[in-house]
């Protein structure tokens, strides 16, 4: 009898963990009915828990039970080795089965809205739509791959905590009901019942609190922090997401880089992922110039180069100016005939000027492409050999263009990446992008006019690169003298040329962290506020507590925040962070499981002193 067996949760054997150790022993297992087959006298049940599946053999005397898929069972049985012909090499427990002595249905399942036992190689290939998966998220999460995602996430966060603890960081929780934090998005507001007419803002990040913690002498802070930003959603954005938020005192940029490199190396090595540290660092301006992006994907490191104009291209085309010609040289590109034809088609469709080189098995190059008639092939050949040390026996493609050269070359590169024609140099390419501009220019609609204004590129607490500090004062003076200054090209160029102490971490072309060294000089902080259009009254109202704190001894400090959802998704090969979040929201910010956001009772609104009005 089941009740006479004295099991605790510690004796529980997981379905997916049944192995030779248990052969001929009695085990008690729990799980969901993944599949079942009635083979005349015997019933075979695949029982599934979060660790995997094991086959349960239900002898004829117990067969009176009536099963449905996803019923919850408790089984007591003896583990047996399967006869050779019945071994299932596709599951970890495929050599074994549990011959049931007792079987109990703990809960019945109704017919399912979708099959959980559908065979799939990857979640991305599931046949059901995502909305249904999100509505029945508890069923979706029962899939072993989804469990693995959750497990991976849990482990990453655990190893982060271990590492940070070892480096003397304290995890400190900061409030959710707070004041606005200027991270550039809209705030989610929470009305105060006790103080009608007043609102809390949910934190876009713990930025202000972590700086206050530095003033408080905590010195090394981190937090697995929920951040809330009301902005338009994309595959890699959610209204609430998780950051590993970090702040340190008495450090320089180099320390933050070192810390994060060691942190990621430790965490990923523990999960069996090899990465190389230190990470490469490139300058923001270099990235923009050569990759047209502040988050280049250097798994595919093909910088744009200027054409050597001593090699003539005799093309009679008003759009083509040899002095403005650039190229990318794609080394080791191996294309099939079909891929080559498709690429050709793509290049022609986009009216791109190009050449490509096929060297045959004897290493003899032959050029093709729309420019082939207009160049001296030998000259080009020599030039490229000198520049790029190319190898025999490979296809090489390079493309030359003029007007819009960056966009066009990047277009081709993206085509090649999307069609998997370029091989990544490594699976996970972490890259620091350094020396971001301090400011950006934004356009704001005032009435029916577009007004240009200066905004922080990172956030207003970011310090400036020492060499560029004077430029900040200059801009400040100019604005003070002439608040209505025309934002002509020259002025804009000057503003954008000011470099900051802000940096981003990029993984495979996706921004996964950003941070900066902070301003600790109250006077300079006020100047920055003025430049970005926050006057003294507003600064005091919004950030007065920070400025006040800075009066009482503020250590130099800086920090960073890692977007952990994105990092996990990239490591697991997903383009959508929803696959690694247990209960994500849709593009329109809806939780399909709970149906949030939803209407509330009038009485609740009344208590808060809120009256709804029509919005369009
Ligand atoms: N608070 C910043 C952010 O969320 C990160 C930082 O500067 O530490 O992007």
Coordinates of C-alpha atoms and ligand atoms in Angstrom, one line a residue:
X1 CA 0.0 0.0 0.0
X2 CA 1.3 3.4 -0.9
X3 CA 0.5 5.0 2.4
X4 CA 2.8 2.5 4.2
X5 CA 5.9 3.7 2.4
X6 CA 7.5 6.4 4.3
X7 CA 8.9 8.7 1.6
X8 CA 10.0 12.3 2.0
X9 CA 10.7 14.8 -0.7
X10 CA 14.4 13.8 -0.3
X11 CA 13.6 10.3 -1.4
X12 CA 11.7 11.5 -4.5
X13 CA 13.2 10.2 -7.6
X14 CA 12.9 12.4 -10.7
X15 CA 11.6 10.8 -13.8
X16 CA 14.5 12.0 -15.9
X17 CA 17.1 10.7 -13.3
X18 CA 16.2 7.0 -13.4
X19 CA 19.5 5.2 -14.1
X20 CA 21.3 1.9 -13.4
X21 CA 21.6 2.8 -9.7
X22 CA 17.9 2.2 -9.2
X23 CA 17.7 -1.1 -11.1
X24 CA 15.6 -3.7 -9.2
X25 CA 14.8 -1.0 -6.6
X26 CA 11.5 0.5 -5.7
X27 CA 11.0 4.1 -6.6
X28 CA 8.2 6.6 -6.2
X29 CA 7.8 9.0 -9.1
X30 CA 5.5 11.9 -9.9
X31 CA 4.7 13.5 -13.1
X32 CA 2.4 14.3 -16.0
X33 CA 1.2 11.8 -18.7
X34 CA 3.2 12.8 -21.7
X35 CA 2.1 9.9 -23.9
X36 CA 0.5 6.5 -23.5
X37 CA 0.1 3.4 -25.6
X38 CA -2.2 0.6 -24.8
X39 CA -0.6 -2.6 -26.1
X40 CA -3.3 -5.1 -25.4
X41 CA -2.4 -6.4 -22.0
X42 CA 0.0 -3.8 -21.0
X43 CA -0.2 0.0 -20.8
X44 CA 3.0 2.0 -21.5
X45 CA 2.9 5.5 -20.0
X46 CA 5.6 8.1 -20.7
X47 CA 5.7 10.0 -17.4
X48 CA 7.2 13.5 -17.5
X49 CA 8.5 15.8 -14.9
X50 CA 10.8 18.8 -15.3
X51 CA 13.9 16.6 -15.6
X52 CA 12.7 14.4 -18.4
X53 CA 10.6 11.4 -19.3
X54 CA 10.6 7.8 -18.1
X55 CA 8.5 4.9 -19.4
X56 CA 6.1 3.4 -16.9
X57 CA 4.8 -0.1 -17.6
X58 CA 1.4 -0.6 -16.2
X59 CA 0.6 -4.4 -15.9
X60 CA -2.8 -5.6 -16.8
X61 CA -4.0 -5.9 -13.2
X62 CA -3.6 -2.2 -12.7
X63 CA -4.9 -1.2 -16.1
X64 CA -8.3 -0.3 -14.8
X65 CA -7.2 3.3 -14.6
X66 CA -8.4 5.6 -17.4
X67 CA -5.7 8.0 -18.5
X68 CA -5.7 11.3 -20.4
X69 CA -2.7 13.3 -21.6
X70 CA -1.4 15.6 -18.8
X71 CA -3.1 13.8 -15.9
X72 CA -0.9 14.0 -12.8
X73 CA 0.2 10.6 -11.6
X74 CA 1.9 9.1 -8.6
X75 CA 3.6 5.8 -9.4
X76 CA 5.4 3.4 -7.1
X77 CA 7.2 0.7 -9.0
X78 CA 10.4 -1.3 -9.6
X79 CA 13.0 0.0 -12.0
X80 CA 13.9 -2.6 -14.6
X81 CA 16.4 -2.7 -17.5
X82 CA 14.5 -2.7 -20.8
X83 CA 15.0 -5.6 -23.1
X84 CA 17.5 -4.6 -25.8
X85 CA 14.8 -4.3 -28.5
X86 CA 12.8 -1.8 -26.4
X87 CA 15.7 0.6 -25.7
X88 CA 14.8 4.1 -26.6
X89 CA 18.0 6.0 -27.5
X90 CA 16.2 9.3 -27.8
X91 CA 15.7 9.8 -24.0
X92 CA 18.2 9.8 -21.2
X93 CA 16.3 7.1 -19.3
X94 CA 15.8 5.0 -22.5
X95 CA 17.5 1.9 -21.1
X96 CA 15.1 1.6 -18.2
X97 CA 11.5 1.5 -17.3
X98 CA 9.5 1.5 -14.1
X99 CA 7.1 -1.4 -13.6
X100 CA 4.3 0.0 -11.6
X101 CA 3.1 -1.6 -8.4
X102 CA 0.8 1.2 -7.5
X103 CA -0.5 4.0 -9.6
X104 CA -2.7 6.9 -8.6
X105 CA -4.2 9.7 -10.6
X106 CA -3.7 12.8 -8.4
X107 CA -5.4 15.1 -10.9
X108 CA -7.2 14.7 -14.2
X109 CA -6.6 16.9 -17.2
X110 CA -9.2 18.1 -19.6
X111 CA -8.5 17.9 -23.4
X112 CA -5.5 20.2 -24.0
X113 CA -5.7 23.5 -26.0
X114 CA -2.4 22.4 -27.7
X115 CA -0.2 19.4 -27.6
X116 CA 2.8 19.4 -25.2
X117 CA 4.2 16.2 -26.6
X118 CA 4.6 17.7 -30.0
X119 CA 8.0 16.7 -31.4
X120 CA 10.1 19.8 -31.9
X121 CA 13.8 20.5 -32.4
X122 CA 13.5 24.0 -31.2
X123 CA 10.8 26.1 -29.5
X124 CA 11.1 28.5 -32.5
X125 CA 9.7 25.7 -34.7
X126 CA 6.5 25.1 -32.7
X127 CA 3.5 25.1 -34.8
X128 CA 1.2 26.9 -32.4
X129 CA 1.1 30.7 -32.3
X130 CA 2.8 32.6 -29.5
X131 CA -0.4 34.1 -28.2
X132 CA -1.8 30.7 -27.4
X133 CA 1.4 29.7 -25.7
X134 CA 1.3 32.8 -23.6
X135 CA -2.4 32.4 -22.6
X136 CA -1.6 28.9 -21.3
X137 CA 1.9 29.7 -20.2
X138 CA 1.7 27.0 -17.5
X139 CA 1.3 24.4 -20.2
X140 CA 4.0 25.9 -22.3
X141 CA 6.4 26.0 -19.4
X142 CA 5.9 22.3 -18.9
X143 CA 7.9 21.7 -22.1
X144 CA 11.4 20.4 -21.2
X145 CA 13.0 23.1 -23.4
X146 CA 11.2 25.8 -21.6
X147 CA 12.2 24.3 -18.2
X148 CA 15.8 24.3 -19.5
X149 CA 15.5 28.0 -20.3
X150 CA 14.2 28.8 -16.8
X151 CA 16.9 26.6 -15.2
X152 CA 19.6 28.3 -17.3
X153 CA 18.3 31.6 -16.1
X154 CA 18.2 30.6 -12.5
X155 CA 21.8 29.3 -12.7
X156 CA 23.1 32.4 -14.4
X157 CA 21.7 34.6 -11.6
X158 CA 22.9 32.2 -9.0
X159 CA 26.5 32.3 -10.4
X160 CA 26.3 36.1 -10.7
X161 CA 25.4 36.3 -7.0
X162 CA 28.2 34.0 -6.0
X163 CA 30.7 35.9 -8.0
X164 CA 29.6 39.3 -6.7
X165 CA 29.5 38.2 -3.2
X166 CA 33.1 36.9 -3.6
X167 CA 34.1 40.3 -4.8
X168 CA 32.6 42.0 -1.7
X169 CA 29.5 43.4 -3.4
X170 CA 26.4 43.7 -1.4
X171 CA 23.0 43.0 -2.9
X172 CA 20.7 45.8 -1.8
X173 CA 17.1 46.1 -2.7
X174 CA 15.9 49.6 -3.8
X175 CA 12.3 50.8 -3.8
X176 CA 9.8 50.2 -6.5
X177 CA 7.6 53.0 -5.5
X178 CA 9.9 55.8 -6.3
X179 CA 10.4 59.0 -8.2
X180 CA 11.1 59.3 -11.9
X181 CA 14.5 58.1 -13.0
X182 CA 15.7 59.7 -16.3
X183 CA 16.6 56.8 -18.5
X184 CA 14.9 58.3 -21.5
X185 CA 11.6 56.3 -21.5
X186 CA 8.2 57.1 -20.1
X187 CA 7.5 56.4 -16.5
X188 CA 4.8 54.0 -15.2
X189 CA 3.0 55.9 -12.6
X190 CA 1.3 54.7 -9.4
X191 CA -1.3 56.9 -7.8
X192 CA -0.9 57.5 -4.0
X193 CA -4.1 56.8 -2.1
X194 CA -2.8 58.4 1.1
X195 CA -1.7 61.5 -0.7
X196 CA -4.3 62.1 -3.4
X197 CA -3.1 63.8 -6.5
X198 CA 0.4 62.5 -6.0
X199 CA 2.1 59.7 -7.9
X200 CA 5.0 57.4 -7.5
X201 CA 7.0 56.5 -10.5
X202 CA 8.2 52.9 -11.0
X203 CA 11.9 52.9 -11.4
X204 CA 13.3 52.8 -15.0
X205 CA 16.4 51.7 -13.2
X206 CA 17.8 52.0 -9.7
X207 CA 20.2 54.7 -11.0
X208 CA 19.6 57.3 -8.3
X209 CA 19.4 54.9 -5.4
X210 CA 22.6 53.2 -6.3
X211 CA 24.4 56.5 -6.5
X212 CA 23.0 57.4 -3.1
X213 CA 24.3 54.1 -1.8
X214 CA 27.8 55.1 -2.9
X215 CA 27.4 58.4 -0.9
X216 CA 26.3 56.1 2.0
X217 CA 29.6 54.3 1.8
X218 CA 28.3 50.9 0.6
X219 CA 31.1 51.1 -1.9
X220 CA 30.2 48.0 -3.9
X221 CA 26.5 47.4 -4.7
X222 CA 24.7 45.1 -7.0
X223 CA 21.1 44.1 -7.4
X224 CA 19.1 41.7 -9.6
X225 CA 16.8 44.6 -10.3
X226 CA 13.4 44.9 -12.0
X227 CA 13.3 47.9 -14.3
X228 CA 10.1 49.4 -15.7
X229 CA 9.9 51.5 -18.8
X230 CA 6.9 52.5 -20.7
X231 CA 8.1 52.4 -24.2
X232 CA 7.2 50.7 -27.5
X233 CA 8.0 47.0 -27.3
X234 CA 10.1 44.9 -29.6
X235 CA 11.3 41.3 -29.6
X236 CA 14.1 42.2 -27.2
X237 CA 12.1 44.7 -25.1
X238 CA 9.6 44.3 -22.3
X239 CA 7.9 46.9 -20.1
X240 CA 9.5 45.2 -17.1
X241 CA 12.8 43.5 -17.5
X242 CA 15.7 42.5 -15.3
X243 CA 19.0 44.2 -15.0
X244 CA 22.1 43.2 -13.0
X245 CA 22.6 46.6 -11.7
X246 CA 26.1 47.5 -10.4
X247 CA 27.8 50.5 -8.8
X248 CA 31.3 50.9 -7.4
X249 CA 33.3 53.6 -5.7
X250 CA 36.9 54.6 -6.1
X251 CA 37.3 53.1 -9.5
X252 CA 37.9 54.0 -13.1
X253 CA 36.4 52.7 -16.3
X254 CA 39.1 50.0 -16.5
X255 CA 37.8 48.5 -13.2
X256 CA 34.3 48.2 -14.5
X257 CA 35.6 46.5 -17.7
X258 CA 37.7 44.1 -15.6
X259 CA 34.9 43.3 -13.2
X260 CA 32.4 42.5 -15.9
X261 CA 34.8 40.5 -18.0
X262 CA 35.7 38.3 -14.9
X263 CA 32.0 38.1 -13.9
X264 CA 30.9 36.8 -17.3
X265 CA 33.9 34.6 -17.7
X266 CA 33.1 33.0 -14.3
X267 CA 29.4 32.6 -14.9
X268 CA 29.6 31.3 -18.4
X269 CA 32.5 28.9 -17.6
X270 CA 30.3 27.4 -14.9
X271 CA 27.7 26.8 -17.5
X272 CA 30.1 25.2 -19.9
X273 CA 30.5 28.2 -22.2
X274 CA 34.0 29.2 -23.1
X275 CA 34.6 32.9 -23.8
X276 CA 37.9 34.8 -24.1
X277 CA 38.7 37.8 -21.9
X278 CA 39.6 40.6 -22.0
X279 CA 37.0 41.7 -24.4
X280 CA 37.9 43.9 -27.4
X281 CA 37.3 47.6 -27.0
X282 CA 36.5 49.9 -29.9
X283 CA 35.9 53.6 -29.9
X284 CA 32.3 54.7 -30.6
X285 CA 33.4 57.0 -33.5
X286 CA 35.4 54.1 -35.1
X287 CA 32.4 51.8 -34.8
X288 CA 30.1 54.4 -36.5
X289 CA 32.6 55.1 -39.2
X290 CA 33.5 51.5 -40.1
X291 CA 30.4 49.6 -39.2
X292 CA 27.7 52.2 -39.3
X293 CA 26.6 51.0 -35.9
X294 CA 27.3 51.6 -32.2
X295 CA 26.9 47.9 -31.7
X296 CA 28.8 46.1 -34.4
X297 CA 28.7 42.4 -34.6
X298 CA 32.4 41.5 -34.8
X299 CA 31.7 37.8 -35.2
X300 CA 31.7 39.1 -38.8
X301 CA 34.5 41.5 -38.7
X302 CA 34.6 43.0 -42.2
X303 CA 35.4 46.7 -41.9
X304 CA 34.7 49.1 -44.6
X305 CA 37.8 50.3 -46.4
X306 CA 38.5 53.2 -48.7
X307 CA 39.2 52.2 -52.3
X308 CA 42.8 52.9 -53.5
X309 CA 42.0 55.4 -56.2
X310 CA 45.2 54.7 -58.0
X311 CA 43.4 51.7 -59.3
X312 CA 41.2 53.0 -61.9
X313 CA 37.5 52.2 -62.3
X314 CA 36.6 53.5 -65.7
X315 CA 32.9 53.7 -65.0
X316 CA 30.9 56.4 -66.7
X317 CA 28.2 56.9 -64.2
X318 CA 27.4 60.2 -62.6
X319 CA 26.7 58.4 -59.3
X320 CA 30.1 56.9 -59.2
X321 CA 33.0 58.8 -57.9
X322 CA 36.2 56.9 -57.5
X323 CA 37.4 59.3 -54.8
X324 CA 34.4 58.3 -52.8
X325 CA 34.6 54.6 -53.4
X326 CA 34.8 52.1 -50.5
X327 CA 34.8 48.4 -50.3
X328 CA 34.4 45.4 -48.0
X329 CA 36.5 42.3 -48.6
X330 CA 34.8 39.1 -47.6
X331 CA 37.5 36.5 -47.0
X332 CA 36.9 32.8 -47.2
X333 CA 33.4 33.1 -48.5
X334 CA 32.4 29.7 -49.8
X335 CA 29.3 29.8 -52.0
X336 CA 27.5 27.2 -53.9
X337 CA 26.5 28.0 -57.4
X338 CA 22.9 28.6 -56.3
X339 CA 23.9 30.9 -53.5
X340 CA 26.1 32.8 -55.9
X341 CA 23.3 33.2 -58.3
X342 CA 21.0 34.5 -55.5
X343 CA 23.6 36.9 -54.3
X344 CA 24.1 38.1 -57.9
X345 CA 20.4 38.7 -58.1
X346 CA 20.4 40.6 -54.8
X347 CA 23.3 42.8 -55.8
X348 CA 21.7 43.6 -59.2
X349 CA 18.3 44.3 -57.6
X350 CA 19.9 46.9 -55.3
X351 CA 21.9 48.3 -58.2
X352 CA 25.2 47.8 -56.5
X353 CA 28.5 48.0 -58.2
X354 CA 30.5 45.0 -57.4
X355 CA 33.2 42.6 -58.3
X356 CA 33.7 39.2 -57.1
X357 CA 36.5 36.8 -57.5
X358 CA 36.3 33.1 -57.8
X359 CA 39.6 31.3 -57.5
X360 CA 39.4 27.9 -58.9
X361 CA 41.0 24.8 -57.4
X362 CA 44.3 25.7 -59.1
X363 CA 44.2 29.1 -57.4
X364 CA 43.7 31.0 -60.6
X365 CA 41.5 33.9 -60.0
X366 CA 38.7 34.9 -62.3
X367 CA 36.7 38.0 -61.8
X368 CA 33.0 38.5 -62.4
X369 CA 30.4 41.1 -61.5
X370 CA 29.1 44.4 -62.8
X371 CA 32.4 46.2 -62.5
X372 CA 34.5 43.7 -64.3
X373 CA 34.5 45.5 -67.6
X374 CA 35.6 48.7 -66.0
X375 CA 38.8 47.8 -64.2
X376 CA 42.2 46.3 -64.9
X377 CA 41.9 42.9 -63.3
X378 CA 45.6 42.5 -62.7
X379 CA 45.9 45.7 -60.8
X380 CA 42.9 44.8 -58.7
X381 CA 44.3 41.4 -58.1
X382 CA 47.6 42.7 -56.9
X383 CA 46.1 45.3 -54.7
X384 CA 43.8 42.9 -52.9
X385 CA 46.5 40.4 -52.5
X386 CA 48.7 43.0 -50.8
X387 CA 45.9 44.3 -48.7
X388 CA 44.2 41.2 -47.6
X389 CA 46.5 38.2 -47.9
X390 CA 43.8 36.1 -49.5
X391 CA 44.1 32.4 -49.9
X392 CA 43.8 30.1 -52.9
X393 CA 40.9 27.8 -53.4
X394 CA 38.3 30.0 -51.9
X395 CA 35.6 32.3 -53.2
X396 CA 36.2 35.8 -52.2
X397 CA 33.6 38.5 -52.7
X398 CA 34.1 42.2 -52.5
X399 CA 31.9 45.0 -53.3
X400 CA 32.5 48.6 -54.3
X401 CA 30.1 51.4 -54.2
X402 CA 30.1 55.1 -53.8
X403 CA 27.1 57.2 -52.8
X404 CA 25.6 55.9 -49.6
X405 CA 28.6 53.5 -49.4
X406 CA 28.1 52.6 -45.8
X407 CA 24.5 51.7 -46.0
X408 CA 25.0 49.7 -49.2
X409 CA 28.0 47.8 -47.9
X410 CA 26.3 47.1 -44.6
X411 CA 23.2 45.9 -46.6
X412 CA 25.3 43.3 -48.4
X413 CA 27.0 42.3 -45.2
X414 CA 23.6 41.8 -43.5
X415 CA 22.4 39.8 -46.5
X416 CA 25.3 37.5 -46.2
X417 CA 24.8 37.1 -42.4
X418 CA 21.1 36.5 -42.7
X419 CA 21.7 33.9 -45.4
X420 CA 24.3 32.3 -43.2
X421 CA 27.0 32.8 -45.9
X422 CA 29.5 34.3 -43.5
X423 CA 31.0 32.1 -40.8
X424 CA 31.2 33.7 -37.3
X425 CA 34.7 33.9 -35.9
X426 CA 33.3 32.8 -32.6
X427 CA 29.9 31.9 -31.1
X428 CA 29.8 34.7 -28.6
X429 CA 31.6 37.9 -29.3
X430 CA 31.6 40.4 -26.5
X431 CA 32.8 43.9 -27.3
X432 CA 33.1 47.1 -25.4
X433 CA 32.1 50.3 -27.2
X434 CA 33.8 53.1 -25.5
X435 CA 33.8 56.9 -25.5
X436 CA 30.1 57.4 -26.3
X437 CA 29.1 61.0 -27.0
X438 CA 27.8 62.8 -24.0
X439 CA 24.8 64.3 -25.8
X440 CA 22.5 63.5 -28.6
X441 CA 20.2 65.9 -30.5
X442 CA 16.5 65.1 -30.2
X443 CA 13.6 66.6 -32.0
X444 CA 10.5 67.6 -30.0
X445 CA 7.2 68.8 -31.3
X446 CA 6.2 72.0 -29.7
X447 CA 2.8 73.1 -31.1
X448 CA 3.3 72.2 -34.8
X449 CA 6.9 73.1 -34.8
X450 CA 9.8 70.6 -34.5
X451 CA 12.3 71.9 -32.0
X452 CA 15.8 70.5 -31.7
X453 CA 17.1 69.9 -28.2
X454 CA 20.1 68.5 -26.5
X455 CA 19.6 65.3 -24.5
X456 CA 21.9 63.0 -22.7
X457 CA 23.1 60.1 -24.8
X458 CA 23.2 57.8 -21.7
X459 CA 21.7 59.7 -18.7
X460 CA 22.4 63.1 -17.1
X461 CA 24.6 61.7 -14.4
X462 CA 27.3 60.6 -16.9
X463 CA 30.6 62.3 -16.7
X464 CA 32.5 63.8 -19.5
X465 CA 35.9 62.7 -20.9
X466 CA 38.3 65.1 -19.2
X467 CA 39.8 66.4 -22.5
X468 CA 36.3 67.4 -23.7
X469 CA 35.2 69.2 -20.5
X470 CA 36.0 72.6 -21.9
X471 CA 33.7 72.0 -24.8
X472 CA 30.8 71.5 -22.3
X473 CA 31.5 74.9 -20.7
X474 CA 31.6 76.4 -24.2
X475 CA 28.2 75.0 -25.1
X476 CA 26.9 76.1 -21.8
X477 CA 28.1 79.7 -22.3
X478 CA 26.7 79.8 -25.8
X479 CA 23.3 78.6 -24.6
X480 CA 23.4 81.1 -21.8
X481 CA 24.2 83.9 -24.0
X482 CA 21.7 82.9 -26.6
X483 CA 19.0 80.5 -25.4
X484 CA 17.4 80.5 -28.8
X485 CA 20.5 79.6 -30.6
X486 CA 20.0 78.0 -34.0
X487 CA 21.0 74.4 -34.0
X488 CA 22.9 74.7 -37.3
X489 CA 25.2 72.0 -38.5
X490 CA 28.2 73.5 -36.9
X491 CA 26.6 73.8 -33.5
X492 CA 25.2 70.2 -33.7
X493 CA 28.6 68.9 -34.7
X494 CA 30.2 70.6 -31.8
X495 CA 27.7 69.2 -29.3
X496 CA 28.0 65.7 -30.7
X497 CA 31.7 65.8 -30.6
X498 CA 31.8 65.9 -26.8
X499 CA 32.8 62.5 -25.5
X500 CA 31.7 61.0 -22.3
X501 CA 32.9 58.3 -19.9
X502 CA 30.0 56.0 -21.0
X503 CA 30.4 52.6 -22.4
X504 CA 28.3 49.8 -23.8
X505 CA 28.9 46.1 -23.8
X506 CA 27.8 44.5 -27.0
X507 CA 27.2 40.8 -27.6
X508 CA 26.9 39.5 -31.1
X509 CA 25.7 42.9 -32.3
X510 CA 23.2 43.5 -29.5
X511 CA 23.6 46.0 -26.7
X512 CA 23.6 44.0 -23.5
X513 CA 25.0 46.5 -20.9
X514 CA 25.7 50.1 -20.5
X515 CA 27.1 52.3 -17.8
X516 CA 29.3 55.2 -17.1
X517 CA 31.5 57.0 -14.6
X518 CA 29.3 59.6 -12.9
X519 CA 29.5 63.2 -12.2
X520 CA 30.2 64.0 -8.6
X521 CA 30.8 67.7 -8.8
X522 CA 27.5 69.4 -8.0
X523 CA 28.3 72.5 -10.0
X524 CA 29.1 70.5 -13.1
X525 CA 26.0 68.4 -12.7
X526 CA 23.9 71.6 -12.6
X527 CA 25.6 72.7 -15.8
X528 CA 24.7 69.5 -17.5
X529 CA 21.1 69.9 -16.3
X530 CA 21.0 73.4 -17.8
X531 CA 22.3 72.2 -21.1
X532 CA 19.7 69.5 -21.4
X533 CA 17.0 72.0 -20.5
X534 CA 16.4 71.1 -16.9
X535 CA 16.4 74.4 -14.9
X536 CA 17.3 74.8 -11.3
X537 CA 13.8 74.5 -10.0
X538 CA 13.1 71.3 -12.0
X539 CA 16.5 69.8 -11.0
X540 CA 15.8 70.4 -7.4
X541 CA 12.3 69.0 -7.6
X542 CA 13.4 65.9 -9.4
X543 CA 16.9 65.2 -8.2
X544 CA 17.3 67.5 -5.3
X545 CA 17.9 64.6 -2.9
X546 CA 20.9 63.4 -5.0
X547 CA 22.4 66.9 -5.2
X548 CA 21.8 67.4 -1.5
X549 CA 23.5 64.1 -0.7
X550 CA 26.5 65.1 -2.8
X551 CA 27.1 68.0 -0.4
X552 CA 28.2 65.6 2.3
X553 CA 31.2 63.8 0.9
X554 CA 30.7 61.9 -2.3
X555 CA 33.2 59.3 -3.5
X556 CA 34.1 59.1 -7.2
X557 CA 31.9 56.3 -8.5
X558 CA 30.6 54.6 -11.6
X559 CA 28.7 51.6 -12.7
X560 CA 26.9 49.5 -15.2
X561 CA 23.7 47.5 -15.8
X562 CA 23.5 44.3 -17.7
X563 CA 20.3 43.4 -19.5
X564 CA 20.2 39.9 -18.3
X565 CA 17.1 38.8 -20.4
X566 CA 18.9 39.7 -23.5
X567 CA 22.2 38.0 -22.5
X568 CA 20.3 34.8 -21.6
X569 CA 18.3 34.9 -24.9
X570 CA 21.5 35.4 -27.0
X571 CA 23.4 32.6 -25.2
X572 CA 20.5 30.2 -25.8
X573 CA 20.1 31.3 -29.4
X574 CA 16.7 33.1 -29.2
X575 CA 15.9 36.4 -30.9
X576 CA 13.0 37.0 -28.6
X577 CA 13.6 37.6 -24.8
X578 CA 10.1 36.2 -24.2
X579 CA 11.5 32.7 -24.5
X580 CA 13.5 33.3 -21.4
X581 CA 11.0 35.1 -19.2
X582 CA 8.4 33.0 -17.4
X583 CA 5.5 35.4 -17.8
X584 CA 6.3 37.9 -20.6
X585 CA 4.0 40.5 -22.1
X586 CA 3.0 40.9 -25.7
X587 CA 3.9 43.8 -28.0
X588 CA 1.0 45.7 -26.7
X589 CA 2.0 45.2 -23.1
X590 CA -0.7 42.6 -22.3
X591 CA -0.2 39.6 -20.1
X592 CA -2.3 37.1 -21.9
X593 CA -2.4 34.8 -18.9
X594 CA -3.8 37.2 -16.4
X595 CA -5.3 39.7 -18.9
X596 CA -3.4 42.6 -17.3
X597 CA -3.8 45.5 -17.8
X598 CA -7.5 45.5 -17.0
X599 CA -10.2 47.9 -15.9
X600 CA -10.6 48.5 -12.2
X601 CA -13.6 49.1 -10.1
X602 CA -15.0 52.6 -10.0
X603 CA -14.7 52.5 -6.2
X604 CA -10.9 51.9 -6.4
X605 CA -10.6 54.9 -8.7
X606 CA -12.7 57.0 -6.4
X607 CA -10.4 56.1 -3.4
X608 CA -7.5 57.3 -5.5
X609 CA -9.3 60.5 -6.5
X610 CA -9.0 59.5 -10.2
X611 CA -11.5 60.2 -12.9
X612 CA -11.0 58.7 -16.3
X613 CA -11.2 60.7 -19.4
X614 CA -11.3 59.9 -23.1
X615 CA -7.9 59.7 -24.8
X616 CA -7.3 59.4 -28.4
Ligands
LIG1 N1 21.1 53.0 -15.1 C1 21.8 52.8 -16.4 C2 20.8 52.1 -17.3 O1 19.8 51.5 -16.9 C3 23.0 51.9 -16.2 C4 24.1 52.6 -15.5 O2 24.4 53.7 -15.9 O3 24.6 52.0 -14.6 O4 21.1 52.0 -18.5

